[in-house]
């Protein structure tokens, strides 16, 4: 079993044990209440076996979690069923120190409200049942909290002005979505930037992608068909000794390029003929720290 799949069931098992102990139930007592053997429940709690949904229905009734336990189970189950490329992306996100998101057509998935996400899933899967859509919505909107618990990465979301003006379902849905984005920006969860409609065309921004930053690894780019759906891949974008666009550059064309090595070199993308600046490791780290501090304000 892949490591991240195992971790998902371990987390679920710990929550199951916490709920049982919170109600002061022994394994034998929980077994009598649910109709499942004490040894079976123990295996669920210790992630030796993944529970079936029938057990979840009994556990929900016993612990009265208002669907929270079922959502946790569905998330672990989804992790188990996810294709390998998706598991790698989710794991990378949870290990990252910073995430930059761009989507030209939609609010990035993890920043969507339940009502906005519901309409997106309904339009994308008109034959899906309401239960299936509800499950997808719960998984999507819970990703932000999952990330904050995992590593609380710095996050920047850049969205097109067209996304702001688009109406998804009823007017109130979009109003609530925009208020949600403003609240996330105000409390420092994510910095939200809007790319003006008159911005010069740039082909690389035609599809959704994310930049994942790490403290001890090169930056990765997560590419998918539409936000986190479709076939995706992870690719290294800043290789030592090669020039690459800085992930600290703005959304417009006034950006810089960086090349790592014994000294970090920085140059203006639009005026490469003017040469570059060089920074030692400590100077470069001090510069990045100042940028991160400014972003957090």
XYZ file of C-alpha atoms in Angstrom:
297
model
C 0.000 0.000 0.000
C 1.447 3.435 -0.933
C 2.679 5.466 2.029
C 0.169 8.295 1.662
C -2.741 5.819 1.359
C -1.600 4.112 4.561
C -1.330 7.500 6.290
C -4.922 8.317 5.314
C -6.264 5.138 6.940
C -4.056 5.640 10.013
C -5.560 9.112 10.429
C -9.063 7.710 10.010
C -8.380 4.964 12.553
C -7.126 7.460 15.134
C -10.290 9.509 14.730
C -12.441 6.387 15.092
C -10.652 5.473 18.333
C -10.934 9.058 19.616
C -14.700 9.061 19.079
C -15.110 5.697 20.775
C -13.052 6.717 23.802
C -14.797 10.095 23.958
C -18.041 8.232 24.602
C -16.358 5.978 27.135
C -16.928 2.807 25.121
C -14.714 -0.257 25.164
C -14.149 -2.243 21.989
C -16.628 -4.851 23.204
C -19.281 -2.208 23.893
C -18.747 -0.600 20.476
C -19.020 -4.073 18.941
C -22.417 -4.650 20.555
C -23.683 -1.246 19.413
C -22.558 -1.593 15.796
C -22.944 -5.325 15.247
C -19.282 -5.665 14.241
C -16.741 -7.756 16.141
C -14.362 -6.104 18.609
C -11.355 -7.497 16.724
C -12.712 -6.051 13.460
C -13.137 -2.577 14.971
C -9.638 -2.836 16.431
C -8.287 -3.540 12.945
C -10.108 -0.464 11.655
C -8.655 1.693 14.423
C -5.128 0.435 13.802
C -5.379 0.708 10.004
C -4.924 -3.030 9.504
C -8.125 -3.072 7.475
C -10.165 -0.428 5.643
C -13.816 -0.375 6.831
C -16.749 -0.802 4.484
C -19.451 1.845 4.175
C -21.972 -0.350 6.013
C -19.845 -0.046 9.132
C -19.651 3.728 8.641
C -23.450 3.940 8.706
C -23.495 2.181 12.075
C -20.587 4.271 13.417
C -22.261 7.503 12.296
C -25.415 6.550 14.178
C -23.404 5.604 17.276
C -21.107 8.635 17.439
C -23.502 11.218 15.934
C -20.787 13.078 13.978
C -23.237 14.702 11.529
C -21.454 13.158 8.561
C -17.908 14.127 9.582
C -16.763 10.536 10.044
C -18.252 9.576 6.676
C -16.419 12.478 5.017
C -13.142 11.338 6.568
C -13.767 7.802 5.353
C -14.619 9.058 1.853
C -11.405 11.090 1.754
C -9.320 8.072 2.767
C -11.195 5.900 0.247
C -10.623 8.460 -2.494
C -6.906 8.477 -1.701
C -6.899 4.695 -2.069
C -8.669 4.904 -5.438
C -6.766 7.885 -6.811
C -4.420 7.321 -9.741
C -0.734 7.368 -8.900
C -0.154 10.814 -10.473
C -2.855 12.369 -8.285
C -1.511 10.806 -5.089
C 1.915 12.234 -5.884
C 0.497 15.717 -6.379
C -1.547 15.636 -3.171
C 1.438 14.341 -1.192
C 3.689 17.022 -2.686
C 1.173 19.727 -1.760
C 1.055 18.535 1.838
C 4.860 18.625 2.065
C 5.252 22.037 0.437
C 6.157 25.308 2.118
C 4.417 27.435 -0.497
C 1.775 27.004 -3.212
C 1.037 29.393 -6.066
C -2.137 28.701 -8.026
C -3.318 29.946 -11.408
C -6.609 29.167 -13.084
C -7.836 31.102 -16.135
C -11.425 29.860 -15.962
C -12.421 29.007 -12.379
C -11.731 29.810 -8.760
C -9.006 27.286 -7.742
C -10.619 24.153 -6.325
C -9.440 24.322 -2.725
C -10.686 27.946 -2.480
C -14.216 27.209 -3.712
C -17.311 27.447 -1.541
C -19.527 24.336 -1.353
C -22.224 25.972 -3.513
C -19.734 27.063 -6.197
C -18.075 23.624 -6.213
C -21.488 21.917 -6.410
C -22.364 23.756 -9.611
C -18.960 23.046 -11.160
C -19.322 19.334 -10.449
C -22.944 19.304 -11.619
C -22.006 20.911 -14.945
C -19.039 18.591 -15.355
C -20.943 15.399 -14.502
C -24.643 15.839 -15.346
C -25.292 12.112 -14.928
C -23.744 11.920 -11.447
C -26.094 11.397 -8.531
C -26.559 14.066 -5.857
C -24.801 11.775 -3.383
C -21.775 11.447 -5.663
C -21.596 15.191 -6.189
C -21.980 15.889 -2.479
C -19.085 13.559 -1.753
C -16.887 15.289 -4.328
C -17.813 18.706 -2.936
C -16.948 17.672 0.620
C -13.585 16.337 -0.490
C -12.777 19.468 -2.464
C -13.675 22.078 0.144
C -11.915 20.120 2.906
C -8.567 20.211 1.065
C -7.694 23.681 2.347
C -8.097 22.625 5.984
C -6.142 19.431 5.270
C -3.256 21.434 3.836
C -3.241 23.858 6.747
C -3.065 20.959 9.190
C -0.327 19.243 7.175
C 2.182 22.061 6.564
C 0.236 25.361 6.481
C 2.030 26.482 3.299
C 2.143 30.092 2.138
C -0.428 30.347 -0.643
C -0.956 32.774 -3.487
C -3.870 32.429 -5.912
C -3.965 34.324 -9.208
C -7.292 34.309 -11.010
C -8.446 35.934 -14.213
C -10.684 38.988 -14.064
C -13.138 37.015 -16.191
C -13.535 34.557 -13.305
C -14.558 37.403 -11.003
C -17.247 38.629 -13.400
C -18.566 35.193 -14.393
C -21.844 34.111 -12.814
C -21.863 30.545 -11.567
C -25.448 29.442 -10.884
C -27.446 32.066 -8.923
C -26.065 35.578 -8.278
C -25.823 34.794 -4.566
C -23.480 31.869 -5.202
C -20.897 34.094 -6.868
C -21.324 36.811 -4.259
C -20.646 34.323 -1.466
C -17.672 32.930 -3.398
C -16.073 36.345 -3.786
C -16.706 37.160 -0.120
C -15.049 33.850 0.763
C -11.956 34.791 -1.267
C -11.814 38.204 0.406
C -12.050 36.579 3.841
C -9.254 34.118 3.041
C -7.083 37.001 1.859
C -7.916 39.139 4.900
C -7.033 36.465 7.451
C -3.741 35.648 5.708
C -4.701 32.156 4.559
C -4.033 32.954 0.914
C -3.074 36.058 -1.011
C -5.583 36.524 -3.832
C -4.502 38.431 -6.957
C -6.679 39.239 -9.978
C -5.114 39.338 -13.435
C -6.677 42.237 -15.401
C -8.590 41.354 -18.559
C -6.340 43.562 -20.694
C -3.151 41.727 -19.712
C -0.986 40.758 -22.684
C -1.517 37.193 -23.922
C 0.890 34.646 -22.481
C 0.582 31.097 -23.798
C 1.957 29.352 -20.716
C -1.009 30.690 -18.722
C -3.597 29.098 -21.011
C -4.198 26.198 -18.601
C -4.439 25.767 -14.844
C -1.298 24.924 -12.863
C 0.269 25.230 -9.425
C 3.825 25.962 -8.321
C 4.866 24.016 -5.238
C 7.783 25.433 -3.248
C 9.866 23.449 -0.759
C 12.499 24.426 1.762
C 14.877 21.636 0.782
C 13.911 20.738 -2.811
C 13.501 22.418 -6.199
C 10.189 24.040 -7.059
C 7.678 21.721 -8.771
C 4.952 22.595 -11.199
C 1.691 20.681 -10.916
C -0.153 20.616 -14.228
C -3.673 19.256 -14.729
C -6.434 19.409 -17.288
C -8.606 21.660 -15.134
C -7.417 22.565 -11.661
C -7.109 19.188 -9.929
C -9.044 17.086 -12.434
C -7.847 15.393 -15.589
C -4.509 13.759 -16.217
C -1.785 15.588 -14.346
C 1.927 15.582 -13.834
C 4.642 17.029 -11.648
C 7.731 18.567 -13.171
C 10.810 20.271 -11.742
C 11.021 23.860 -12.986
C 14.122 25.275 -11.315
C 17.144 23.154 -12.040
C 20.495 24.221 -10.650
C 22.567 25.962 -13.299
C 19.607 26.887 -15.532
C 17.738 30.181 -15.767
C 14.094 30.048 -14.731
C 11.383 32.575 -13.991
C 11.269 33.409 -10.306
C 8.158 32.202 -8.496
C 8.299 35.476 -6.544
C 7.668 37.524 -9.692
C 4.408 39.364 -10.236
C 1.530 38.211 -12.405
C 2.375 40.665 -15.192
C 5.405 40.672 -17.451
C 7.662 42.612 -15.075
C 9.397 39.505 -13.782
C 12.927 38.355 -13.089
C 14.839 35.184 -13.858
C 16.970 33.258 -11.416
C 19.812 30.757 -11.764
C 20.951 28.777 -8.733
C 24.527 27.719 -8.100
C 27.305 28.661 -5.702
C 26.009 32.187 -6.265
C 22.401 32.941 -7.168
C 22.139 35.094 -10.289
C 19.151 37.371 -10.967
C 18.335 39.292 -14.153
C 15.466 41.247 -15.702
C 13.565 38.981 -18.098
C 12.818 41.853 -20.497
C 16.368 43.276 -20.465
C 18.723 40.331 -20.286
C 21.328 42.300 -22.207
C 21.894 44.457 -19.128
C 23.498 41.576 -17.261
C 22.647 40.208 -13.840
C 23.076 40.616 -10.083
C 24.785 37.977 -7.946
C 23.927 36.932 -4.397
C 25.657 34.651 -1.934
C 23.576 31.953 -0.167
C 22.962 34.070 2.943
C 22.163 37.211 0.931
C 19.696 35.270 -1.225
C 17.966 33.728 1.773
C 17.711 37.178 3.378
C 16.123 38.527 0.197
C 13.585 35.693 0.065
C 12.776 36.179 3.747
C 12.064 39.871 3.164
C 9.795 39.022 0.220
C 7.893 36.427 2.239
C 7.499 38.892 5.122
C 6.128 41.533 2.752
C 3.659 39.027 1.282
C 2.382 38.106 4.753
C 1.473 41.716 5.579
